[in-house]
XYZ file of C-alpha atoms in Angstrom:
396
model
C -11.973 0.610 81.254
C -11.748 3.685 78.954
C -13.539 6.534 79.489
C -14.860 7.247 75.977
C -17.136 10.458 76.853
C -13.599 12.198 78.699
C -11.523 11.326 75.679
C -14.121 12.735 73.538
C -14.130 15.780 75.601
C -10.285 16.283 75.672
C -10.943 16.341 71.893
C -13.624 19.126 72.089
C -11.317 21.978 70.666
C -10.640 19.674 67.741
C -14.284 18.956 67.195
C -15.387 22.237 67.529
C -12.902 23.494 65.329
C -13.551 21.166 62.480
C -17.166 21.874 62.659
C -16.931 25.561 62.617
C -15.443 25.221 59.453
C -17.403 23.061 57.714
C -20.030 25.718 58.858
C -18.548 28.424 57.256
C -17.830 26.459 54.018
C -21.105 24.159 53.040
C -21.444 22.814 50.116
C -24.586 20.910 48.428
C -24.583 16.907 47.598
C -22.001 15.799 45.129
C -20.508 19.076 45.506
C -18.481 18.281 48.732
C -14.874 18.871 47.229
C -13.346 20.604 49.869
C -15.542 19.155 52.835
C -14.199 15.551 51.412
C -10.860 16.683 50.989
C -10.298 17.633 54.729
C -12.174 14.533 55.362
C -8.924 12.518 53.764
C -6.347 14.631 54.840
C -7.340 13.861 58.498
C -7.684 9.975 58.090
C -4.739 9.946 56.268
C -3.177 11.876 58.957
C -3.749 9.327 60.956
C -2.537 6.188 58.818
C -6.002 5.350 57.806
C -6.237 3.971 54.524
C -8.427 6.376 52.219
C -10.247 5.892 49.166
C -11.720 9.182 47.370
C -14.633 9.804 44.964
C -16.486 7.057 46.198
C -20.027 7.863 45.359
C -18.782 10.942 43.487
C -17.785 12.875 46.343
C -17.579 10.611 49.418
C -14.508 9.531 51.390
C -14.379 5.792 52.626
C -11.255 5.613 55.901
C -10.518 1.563 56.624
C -9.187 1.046 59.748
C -8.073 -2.792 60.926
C -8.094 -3.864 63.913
C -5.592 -5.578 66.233
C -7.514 -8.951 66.289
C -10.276 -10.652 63.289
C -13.605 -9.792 63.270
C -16.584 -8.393 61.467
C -16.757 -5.412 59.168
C -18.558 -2.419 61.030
C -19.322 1.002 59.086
C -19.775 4.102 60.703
C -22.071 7.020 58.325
C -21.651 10.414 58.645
C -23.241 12.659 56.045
C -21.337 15.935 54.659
C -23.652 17.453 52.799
C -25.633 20.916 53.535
C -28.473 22.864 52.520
C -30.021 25.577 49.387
C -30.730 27.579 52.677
C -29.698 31.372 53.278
C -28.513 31.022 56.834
C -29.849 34.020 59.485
C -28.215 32.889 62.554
C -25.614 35.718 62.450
C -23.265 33.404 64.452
C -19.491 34.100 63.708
C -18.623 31.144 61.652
C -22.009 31.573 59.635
C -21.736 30.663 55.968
C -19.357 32.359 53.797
C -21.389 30.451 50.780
C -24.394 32.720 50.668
C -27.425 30.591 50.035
C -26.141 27.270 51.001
C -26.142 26.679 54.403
C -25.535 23.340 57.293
C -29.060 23.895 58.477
C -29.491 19.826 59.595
C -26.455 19.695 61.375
C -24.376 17.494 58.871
C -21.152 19.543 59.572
C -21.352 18.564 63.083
C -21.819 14.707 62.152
C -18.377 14.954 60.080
C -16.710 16.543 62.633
C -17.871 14.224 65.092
C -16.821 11.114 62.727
C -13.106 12.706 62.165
C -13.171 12.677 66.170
C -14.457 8.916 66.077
C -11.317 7.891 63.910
C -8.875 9.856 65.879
C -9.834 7.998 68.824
C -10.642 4.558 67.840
C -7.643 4.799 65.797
C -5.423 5.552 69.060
C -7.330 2.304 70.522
C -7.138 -0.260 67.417
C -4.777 -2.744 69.083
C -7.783 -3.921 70.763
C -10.655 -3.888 68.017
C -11.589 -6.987 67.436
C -12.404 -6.412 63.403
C -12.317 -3.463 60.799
C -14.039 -0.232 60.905
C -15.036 1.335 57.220
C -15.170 5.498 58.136
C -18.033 6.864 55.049
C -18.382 10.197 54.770
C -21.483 10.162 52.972
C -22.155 12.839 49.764
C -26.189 14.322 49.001
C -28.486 13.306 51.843
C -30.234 15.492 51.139
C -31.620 14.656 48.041
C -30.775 13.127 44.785
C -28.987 16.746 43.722
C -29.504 16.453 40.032
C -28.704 12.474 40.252
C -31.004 9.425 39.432
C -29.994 8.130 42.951
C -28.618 9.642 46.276
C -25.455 9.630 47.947
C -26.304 6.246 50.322
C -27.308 4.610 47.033
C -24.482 5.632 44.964
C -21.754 5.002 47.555
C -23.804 1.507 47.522
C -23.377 1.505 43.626
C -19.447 2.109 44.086
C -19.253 -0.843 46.286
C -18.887 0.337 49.782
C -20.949 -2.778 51.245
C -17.939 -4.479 49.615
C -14.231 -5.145 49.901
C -14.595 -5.934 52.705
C -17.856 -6.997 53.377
C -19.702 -4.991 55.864
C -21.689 -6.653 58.581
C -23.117 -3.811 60.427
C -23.514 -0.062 61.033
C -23.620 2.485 62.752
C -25.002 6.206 62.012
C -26.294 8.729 64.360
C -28.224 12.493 63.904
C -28.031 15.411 66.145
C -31.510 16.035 66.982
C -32.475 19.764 67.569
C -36.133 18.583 68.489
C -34.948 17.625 71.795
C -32.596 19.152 73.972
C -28.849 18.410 74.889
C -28.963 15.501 77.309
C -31.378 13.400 75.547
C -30.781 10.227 73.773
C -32.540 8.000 71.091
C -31.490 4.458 70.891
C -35.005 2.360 69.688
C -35.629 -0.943 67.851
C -37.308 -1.398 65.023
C -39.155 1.437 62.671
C -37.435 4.850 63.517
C -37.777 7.271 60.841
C -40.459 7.019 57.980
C -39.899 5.689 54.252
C -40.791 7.924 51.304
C -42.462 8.525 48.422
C -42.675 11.768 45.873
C -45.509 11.703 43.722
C -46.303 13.803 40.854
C -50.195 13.759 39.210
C -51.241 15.568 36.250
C -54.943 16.234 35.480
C -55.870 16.655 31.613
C -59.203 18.175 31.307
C -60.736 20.659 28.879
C -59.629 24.381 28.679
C -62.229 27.006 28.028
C -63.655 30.589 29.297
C -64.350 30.435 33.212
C -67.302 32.606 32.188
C -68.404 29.449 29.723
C -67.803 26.746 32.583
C -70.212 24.079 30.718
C -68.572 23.957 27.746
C -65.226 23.077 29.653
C -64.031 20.453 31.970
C -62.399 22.043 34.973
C -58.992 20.266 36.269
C -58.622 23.067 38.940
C -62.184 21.378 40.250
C -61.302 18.342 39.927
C -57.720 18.695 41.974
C -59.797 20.495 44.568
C -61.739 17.108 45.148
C -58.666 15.315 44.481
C -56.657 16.754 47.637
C -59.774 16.721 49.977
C -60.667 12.919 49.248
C -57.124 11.835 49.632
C -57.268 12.892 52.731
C -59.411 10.071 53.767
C -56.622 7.629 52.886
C -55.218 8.066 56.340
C -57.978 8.680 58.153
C -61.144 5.570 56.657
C -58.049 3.213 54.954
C -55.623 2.925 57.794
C -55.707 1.640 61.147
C -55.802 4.243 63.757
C -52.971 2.110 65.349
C -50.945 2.654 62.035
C -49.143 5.536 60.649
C -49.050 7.240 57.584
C -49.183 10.688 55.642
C -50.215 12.165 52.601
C -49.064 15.471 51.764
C -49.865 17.774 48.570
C -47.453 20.375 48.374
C -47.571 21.701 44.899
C -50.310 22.578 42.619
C -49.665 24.665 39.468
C -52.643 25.563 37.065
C -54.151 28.337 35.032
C -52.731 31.522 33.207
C -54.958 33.927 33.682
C -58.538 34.952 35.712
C -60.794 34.278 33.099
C -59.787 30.975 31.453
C -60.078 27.551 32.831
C -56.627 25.674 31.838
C -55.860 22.940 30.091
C -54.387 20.813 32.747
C -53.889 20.541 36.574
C -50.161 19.136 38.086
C -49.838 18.654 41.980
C -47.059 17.174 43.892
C -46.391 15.933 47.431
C -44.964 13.293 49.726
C -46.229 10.009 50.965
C -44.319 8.827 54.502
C -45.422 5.103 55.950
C -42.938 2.940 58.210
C -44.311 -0.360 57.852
C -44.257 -2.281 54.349
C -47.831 -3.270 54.411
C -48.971 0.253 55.087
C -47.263 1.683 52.536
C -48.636 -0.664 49.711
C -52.066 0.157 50.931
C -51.334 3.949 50.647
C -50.209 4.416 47.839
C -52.072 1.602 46.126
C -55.406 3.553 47.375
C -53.542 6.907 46.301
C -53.546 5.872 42.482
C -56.687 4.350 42.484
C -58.701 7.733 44.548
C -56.848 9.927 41.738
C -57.933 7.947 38.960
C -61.646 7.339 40.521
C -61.996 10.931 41.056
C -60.914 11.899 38.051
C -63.006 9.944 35.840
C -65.982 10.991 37.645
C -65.012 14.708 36.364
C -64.359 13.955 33.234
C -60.526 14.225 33.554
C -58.097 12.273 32.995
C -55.120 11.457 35.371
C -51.871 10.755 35.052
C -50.001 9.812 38.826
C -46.425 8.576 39.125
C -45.317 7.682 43.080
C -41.516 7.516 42.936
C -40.220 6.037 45.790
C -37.353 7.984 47.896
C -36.315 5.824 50.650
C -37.698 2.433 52.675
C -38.140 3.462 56.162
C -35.430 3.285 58.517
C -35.520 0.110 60.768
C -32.616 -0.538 63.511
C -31.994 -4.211 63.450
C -32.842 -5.714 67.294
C -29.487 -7.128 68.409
C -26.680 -4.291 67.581
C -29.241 -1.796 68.673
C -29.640 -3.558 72.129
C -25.841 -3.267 72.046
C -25.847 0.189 71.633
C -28.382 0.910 74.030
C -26.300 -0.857 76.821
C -23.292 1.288 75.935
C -25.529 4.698 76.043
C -26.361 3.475 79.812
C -23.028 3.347 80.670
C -21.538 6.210 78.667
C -24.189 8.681 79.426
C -25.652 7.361 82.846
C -27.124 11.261 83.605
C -28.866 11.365 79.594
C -32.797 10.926 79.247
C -32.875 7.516 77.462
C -35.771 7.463 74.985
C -36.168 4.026 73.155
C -39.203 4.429 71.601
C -40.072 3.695 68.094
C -41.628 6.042 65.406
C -39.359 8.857 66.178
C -40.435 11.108 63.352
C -42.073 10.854 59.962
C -38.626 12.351 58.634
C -36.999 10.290 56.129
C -33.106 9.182 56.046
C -31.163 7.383 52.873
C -28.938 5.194 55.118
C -32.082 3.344 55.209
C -31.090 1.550 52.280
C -28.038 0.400 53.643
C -29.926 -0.856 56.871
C -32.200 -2.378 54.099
C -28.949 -4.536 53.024
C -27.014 -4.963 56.350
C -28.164 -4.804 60.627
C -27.461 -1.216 62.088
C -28.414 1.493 64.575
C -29.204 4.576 63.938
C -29.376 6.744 66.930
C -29.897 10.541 67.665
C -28.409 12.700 70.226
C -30.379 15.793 71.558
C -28.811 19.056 70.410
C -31.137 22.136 71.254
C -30.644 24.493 74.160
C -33.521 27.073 74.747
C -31.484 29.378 77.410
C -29.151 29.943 74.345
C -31.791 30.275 71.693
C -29.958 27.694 69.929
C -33.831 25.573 69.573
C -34.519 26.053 65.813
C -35.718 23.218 63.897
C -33.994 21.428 61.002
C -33.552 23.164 57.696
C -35.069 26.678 59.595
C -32.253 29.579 58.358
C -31.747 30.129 61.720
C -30.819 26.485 62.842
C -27.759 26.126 65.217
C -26.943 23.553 67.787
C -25.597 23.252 71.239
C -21.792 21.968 70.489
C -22.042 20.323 73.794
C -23.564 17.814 71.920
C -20.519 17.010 69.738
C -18.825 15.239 72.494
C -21.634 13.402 73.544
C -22.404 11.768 69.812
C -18.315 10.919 69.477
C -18.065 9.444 73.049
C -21.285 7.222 72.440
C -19.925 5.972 68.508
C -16.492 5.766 69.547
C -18.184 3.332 72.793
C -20.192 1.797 70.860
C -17.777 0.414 68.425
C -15.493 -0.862 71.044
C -18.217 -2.761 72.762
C -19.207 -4.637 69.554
C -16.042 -5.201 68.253
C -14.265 -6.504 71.518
């Protein structure tokens, strides 16, 4: 039997190299030109059929196997931050103010490792692997949709079909070692809403003969609060976040109007219909009763992200095997983080698993999107054994 996690470790120099430079070169969503063109060059290097610009900037690698089977594609996102990195590590960002502070350059490198050793192996896959280097997961960038969504626009569900996938994160919230392989509701769907509140300008030293919308969003973003805590279940999740509020010009007038924005995060469909059905109607209520007016619009981001049951049981059996000395976590309701290849999961079973990455001893334990995020490399060989495994197990 092949020993994935020692292959994957032979190819650590290759890994770490390819990483490193990503580091020092980031580039934002539907901006990854150069990121995407070593992307091709190394599946093509390989003999692995490439298709560019798919989803503006992401690269699509189809490998066939030795023997008919199902379709299984493998995510990894490229994109990296608006962040002004402070790690001072020697490959930091050359790109002041854009930054890999998620650990997306690590997930490409790892998926350029996955090719180069499936592809040495694909006499015996028993289907075709799609390679997608994913553009803008972090955000729409300027675009109506993301990058999942418009590599789904471009087709790559299609041609051929795809009948499963398989993604994975490096997780600096737990340490090297660790392992997340769960069923069901992993991270939370979103929503971004934006409310306006229309009252009545005037002189704060003539408050009666104005309506107040800087009042009235005070009382807004306290009662929401009891959304969570009086309309949902103790049992259930949810969370309502106002992160914005703009209003007023100057100290002695009361403005005109009010705006606030925020998040709403919910895993379960139900849930989230209650929230942010209650959320419209609280605004509205609460605004009427102070003589505003309201305006609310909930856009939603992404559905949560839900591993389907019977891949992800695969994948949890090849994590045993692959990783016998890792602490397997398989608990649901990892984090109220959100991802996009939710809507692909939405469309077609996957897993989407996370591999710890922090190390204390080497101060490399900041969180996600912090300016001084790093990783543990270490953990590059452990996410390419456990794809590379994985893929061989479910397409034998």
């Amino acid at each position: 039997m092949t020993n994935f996690f020692e292959e994957a470790k032979s190819l650590f120099a290759y890994t770490q190299t390819l990483r490193r430079n990503f580091h020092m070169h980031p580039e934002l969503g539907f901006k990854e030109i150069r990121t995407g063109g070593i992307v091709a060059k190394e599946l093509e290097t390989l003999g692995i059929e490439v298709t560019k610009g798919v989803g503006k900037t992401g690269v699509v690698g189809l490998l066939e196997g030795g023997k008919s089977g199902p379709t299984l594609l493998l995510r990894f996102d490229m994109d990296a931050l608006p962040i002004l990195e402070d790690t001072g590590a020697e490959y930091a960002s050359q790109n002041p103010g854009t930054m890999h502070a998620c650990g997306h350059d690590g997930h490409t490198a790892i998926g350029l490792t996955v090719a180069k050793i499936l592809n040495a192996h694909k006499s015996k896959l028993a289907g075709t692997i799609k390679f997608c280097f994913q553009p803008s997961e972090e955000g729409n960038n300027g675009e109506e949709i993301g990058g999942a969504e418009m590599m789904m626009k471009d087709g790559v569900l299609e041609n051929p079909k795809v009948d499963m996938t398989l993604s994975l994160h490096l997780w600096n919230e737990k340490p090297l070692g660790w392992v997340h392989v769960a069923k069901g509701p992993i991270m939370a769907g979103a929503e971004e809403f934006k409310v306006k509140i229309i009252g009545k300008g005037g002189h704060g030293a003539i408050p009666e003969a104005a309506v107040d919308p800087i009042v009235c969003a005070a009382q807004i973003v306290s009662a929401a609060q009891t959304i969570v805590s009086r309309n949902i279940s103790p049992t259930e999740t949810a969370v309502v976040s106002f992160t914005v509020i703009n209003g007023g010009t100057a100290f002695n007038v009361i403005p005109q109007e009010v705006t606030m924005e925020g998040t709403i995060r919910t895993f379960e469909p139900q849930v989230r219909e209650r929230v942010v059905g209650r959320f419209e109607e609280l605004i509205k209520g609460v605004a009427s009763a102070m003589g505003c007016q309201a305006e609310v619009n909930v856009k939603r981001l992404t559905p949560a992200l839900i591993n389907a049951n019977e891949v992800t049981a695969k994948v949890q059996e090849t994590t045993r095997r692959v990783l016998p000395q890792a602490v397997h976590d398989n608990m649901p309701y990892l984090t109220m983080g959100a991802e996009d290849m939710a809507f692909m999961q939405e469309k077609v079973d996957g897993c989407y698993f996370f591999v710890g990455s922090n190390n204390a001893e080497k101060h490399l334990d900041y969180g996600h999107h912090h300016p001084k995020f790093d990783f543990d490399e270490q953990a590059l060989i452990n996410g390419a054994a456990l794809m590379s495994a994985a893929v061989m197990d479910i397409l034998k």
